[in-house]
PDB file of C-alpha atoms in Angstrom:
ATOM      1  CA  MET L   1     -78.295  43.472  27.961  1.00 93.00           C
ATOM      2  CA  PHE L   2     -76.682  43.948  31.273  1.00 96.00           C
ATOM      3  CA  ILE L   3     -73.211  44.834  32.167  1.00 97.00           C
ATOM      4  CA  VAL L   4     -71.737  43.224  35.240  1.00 98.00           C
ATOM      5  CA  SER L   5     -68.883  44.733  37.124  1.00 98.00           C
ATOM      6  CA  LEU L   6     -67.090  42.836  39.604  1.00 98.00           C
ATOM      7  CA  THR L   7     -64.587  44.095  42.004  1.00 98.00           C
ATOM      8  CA  TYR L   8     -62.571  41.972  44.039  1.00 98.00           C
ATOM      9  CA  LYS L   9     -62.820  42.202  47.792  1.00 97.00           C
ATOM     10  CA  THR L  10     -59.850  39.850  48.835  1.00 97.00           C
ATOM     11  CA  PRO L  11     -56.148  39.765  47.753  1.00 97.00           C
ATOM     12  CA  LEU L  12     -55.296  38.539  44.102  1.00 97.00           C
ATOM     13  CA  GLU L  13     -53.725  35.339  46.040  1.00 97.00           C
ATOM     14  CA  GLU L  14     -57.336  34.331  47.405  1.00 96.00           C
ATOM     15  CA  VAL L  15     -58.912  35.278  43.826  1.00 97.00           C
ATOM     16  CA  ASP L  16     -56.271  32.836  42.211  1.00 97.00           C
ATOM     17  CA  LYS L  17     -57.402  30.049  44.210  1.00 97.00           C
ATOM     18  CA  HIS L  18     -61.066  30.245  42.477  1.00 97.00           C
ATOM     19  CA  VAL L  19     -60.162  31.273  39.152  1.00 97.00           C
ATOM     20  CA  ASP L  20     -60.171  28.070  37.509  1.00 97.00           C
ATOM     21  CA  ALA L  21     -63.813  27.390  38.818  1.00 98.00           C
ATOM     22  CA  HIS L  22     -65.286  31.116  37.638  1.00 98.00           C
ATOM     23  CA  VAL L  23     -63.705  30.109  34.341  1.00 97.00           C
ATOM     24  CA  ALA L  24     -65.632  26.906  34.254  1.00 98.00           C
ATOM     25  CA  TYR L  25     -68.784  28.560  35.475  1.00 98.00           C
ATOM     26  CA  LEU L  26     -68.288  31.273  32.658  1.00 98.00           C
ATOM     27  CA  LYS L  27     -68.100  28.482  29.984  1.00 97.00           C
ATOM     28  CA  GLU L  28     -71.166  26.789  31.299  1.00 97.00           C
ATOM     29  CA  GLY L  29     -72.724  30.408  31.138  1.00 97.00           C
ATOM     30  CA  TYR L  30     -71.507  30.804  27.497  1.00 96.00           C
ATOM     31  CA  SER L  31     -73.082  27.022  26.654  1.00 97.00           C
ATOM     32  CA  LYS L  32     -76.515  28.270  27.882  1.00 96.00           C
ATOM     33  CA  GLY L  33     -76.486  31.590  26.269  1.00 94.00           C
ATOM     34  CA  TYR L  34     -76.306  33.619  29.444  1.00 96.00           C
ATOM     35  CA  PHE L  35     -72.988  35.336  28.495  1.00 96.00           C
ATOM     36  CA  ILE L  36     -71.535  37.061  25.606  1.00 93.00           C
ATOM     37  CA  ALA L  37     -68.425  38.566  26.571  1.00 95.00           C
ATOM     38  CA  ALA L  38     -66.390  38.249  29.970  1.00 97.00           C
ATOM     39  CA  GLY L  39     -62.602  39.459  30.853  1.00 96.00           C
ATOM     40  CA  ARG L  40     -60.436  40.896  33.407  1.00 96.00           C
ATOM     41  CA  LYS L  41     -60.034  44.723  34.295  1.00 97.00           C
ATOM     42  CA  SER L  42     -57.013  46.418  33.840  1.00 96.00           C
ATOM     43  CA  PRO L  43     -55.536  46.866  36.164  1.00 97.00           C
ATOM     44  CA  ARG L  44     -56.878  43.596  37.439  1.00 97.00           C
ATOM     45  CA  THR L  45     -59.175  44.529  39.778  1.00 97.00           C
ATOM     46  CA  GLY L  46     -62.124  42.537  39.177  1.00 98.00           C
ATOM     47  CA  GLY L  47     -63.699  41.783  35.693  1.00 98.00           C
ATOM     48  CA  ILE L  48     -66.667  42.765  33.148  1.00 98.00           C
ATOM     49  CA  ILE L  49     -69.376  40.357  32.105  1.00 98.00           C
ATOM     50  CA  LEU L  50     -71.771  41.112  29.552  1.00 96.00           C
ATOM     51  CA  SER L  51     -75.241  39.331  29.595  1.00 96.00           C
ATOM     52  CA  LYS L  52     -78.517  38.987  27.472  1.00 91.00           C
ATOM     53  CA  VAL L  53     -80.707  37.221  29.725  1.00 94.00           C
ATOM     54  CA  LYS L  54     -84.389  38.395  29.663  1.00 91.00           C
ATOM     55  CA  ASN L  55     -84.243  40.201  33.361  1.00 95.00           C
ATOM     56  CA  ARG L  56     -82.452  41.221  35.973  1.00 97.00           C
ATOM     57  CA  ASP L  57     -84.174  38.548  38.567  1.00 97.00           C
ATOM     58  CA  GLU L  58     -82.661  35.706  36.255  1.00 97.00           C
ATOM     59  CA  LEU L  59     -79.007  37.514  35.891  1.00 98.00           C
ATOM     60  CA  GLU L  60     -78.917  37.556  39.619  1.00 98.00           C
ATOM     61  CA  ALA L  61     -79.741  33.806  40.076  1.00 98.00           C
ATOM     62  CA  ILE L  62     -77.291  33.232  37.623  1.00 98.00           C
ATOM     63  CA  LEU L  63     -74.636  35.275  39.517  1.00 98.00           C
ATOM     64  CA  ALA L  64     -75.400  33.801  42.976  1.00 98.00           C
ATOM     65  CA  LYS L  65     -73.981  30.688  41.338  1.00 98.00           C
ATOM     66  CA  ASP L  66     -70.834  32.153  40.514  1.00 98.00           C
ATOM     67  CA  PRO L  67     -67.456  30.407  42.590  1.00 98.00           C
ATOM     68  CA  PHE L  68     -66.037  34.038  43.100  1.00 97.00           C
ATOM     69  CA  HIS L  69     -69.729  35.014  44.759  1.00 97.00           C
ATOM     70  CA  LEU L  70     -70.065  31.692  46.840  1.00 97.00           C
ATOM     71  CA  ALA L  71     -66.512  32.319  48.035  1.00 97.00           C
ATOM     72  CA  GLY L  72     -67.100  36.128  48.867  1.00 97.00           C
ATOM     73  CA  ILE L  73     -64.223  37.072  46.299  1.00 95.00           C
ATOM     74  CA  ALA L  74     -66.109  39.782  44.605  1.00 97.00           C
ATOM     75  CA  GLN L  75     -68.884  42.425  44.817  1.00 97.00           C
ATOM     76  CA  TYR L  76     -71.111  42.832  41.638  1.00 97.00           C
ATOM     77  CA  GLU L  77     -72.550  45.961  40.285  1.00 98.00           C
ATOM     78  CA  ILE L  78     -75.240  45.144  37.649  1.00 98.00           C
ATOM     79  CA  THR L  79     -76.531  47.853  35.125  1.00 98.00           C
ATOM     80  CA  GLU L  80     -78.903  47.325  32.638  1.00 96.00           C
ATOM     81  CA  PHE L  81     -78.157  48.955  28.888  1.00 92.00           C
ATOM     82  CA  ILE L  82     -80.501  48.925  25.934  1.00 90.00           C
ATOM     83  CA  PRO L  83     -78.282  49.316  22.729  1.00 89.00           C
ATOM     84  CA  SER L  84     -79.969  51.459  20.233  1.00 89.00           C
ATOM     85  CA  MET L  85     -77.260  51.753  18.205  1.00 90.00           C
ATOM     86  CA  VAL L  86     -74.291  49.169  17.094  1.00 88.00           C
ATOM     87  CA  ALA L  87     -70.942  49.078  14.667  1.00 92.00           C
ATOM     88  CA  LYS L  88     -71.254  47.032  11.983  1.00 91.00           C
ATOM     89  CA  GLY L  89     -70.687  43.226  12.812  1.00 89.00           C
ATOM     90  CA  PHE L  90     -72.649  43.868  16.438  1.00 86.00           C
ATOM     91  CA  GLU L  91     -76.239  43.946  15.157  1.00 84.00           C
ATOM     92  CA  ASN L  92     -77.178  40.804  17.431  1.00 82.00           C
ATOM     93  CA  LEU L  93     -76.438  43.281  20.467  1.00 84.00           C
ATOM     94  CA  LYS L  94     -79.148  45.738  19.308  1.00 78.00           C
ATOM     95  CA  GLU L  95     -82.381  45.462  21.195  1.00 73.00           C
ATOM     96  CA  GLN L  96     -85.155  43.950  19.358  1.00 65.00           C
TER      97      GLN L  96
END
């Protein structure tokens, strides 16, 4: 599993111009099974995406198509995480 931390590099007014395209990108990623959760940071300085793709190279190729990336709006930090313990109801997140 991967945790992707986005940090905005531009003012929110510029971010907001690309939010609709970014949301469409995320929805497509969900439909293709790339993403399992996403949302804004609080305070709104960026966002978090959880991904269960096979490897980092695949994830980087997917993130390269994000409208936020294409517009130079966000910086991406990728952390690989191997869940060995999970709460009841989240067993599908556990490493197989």
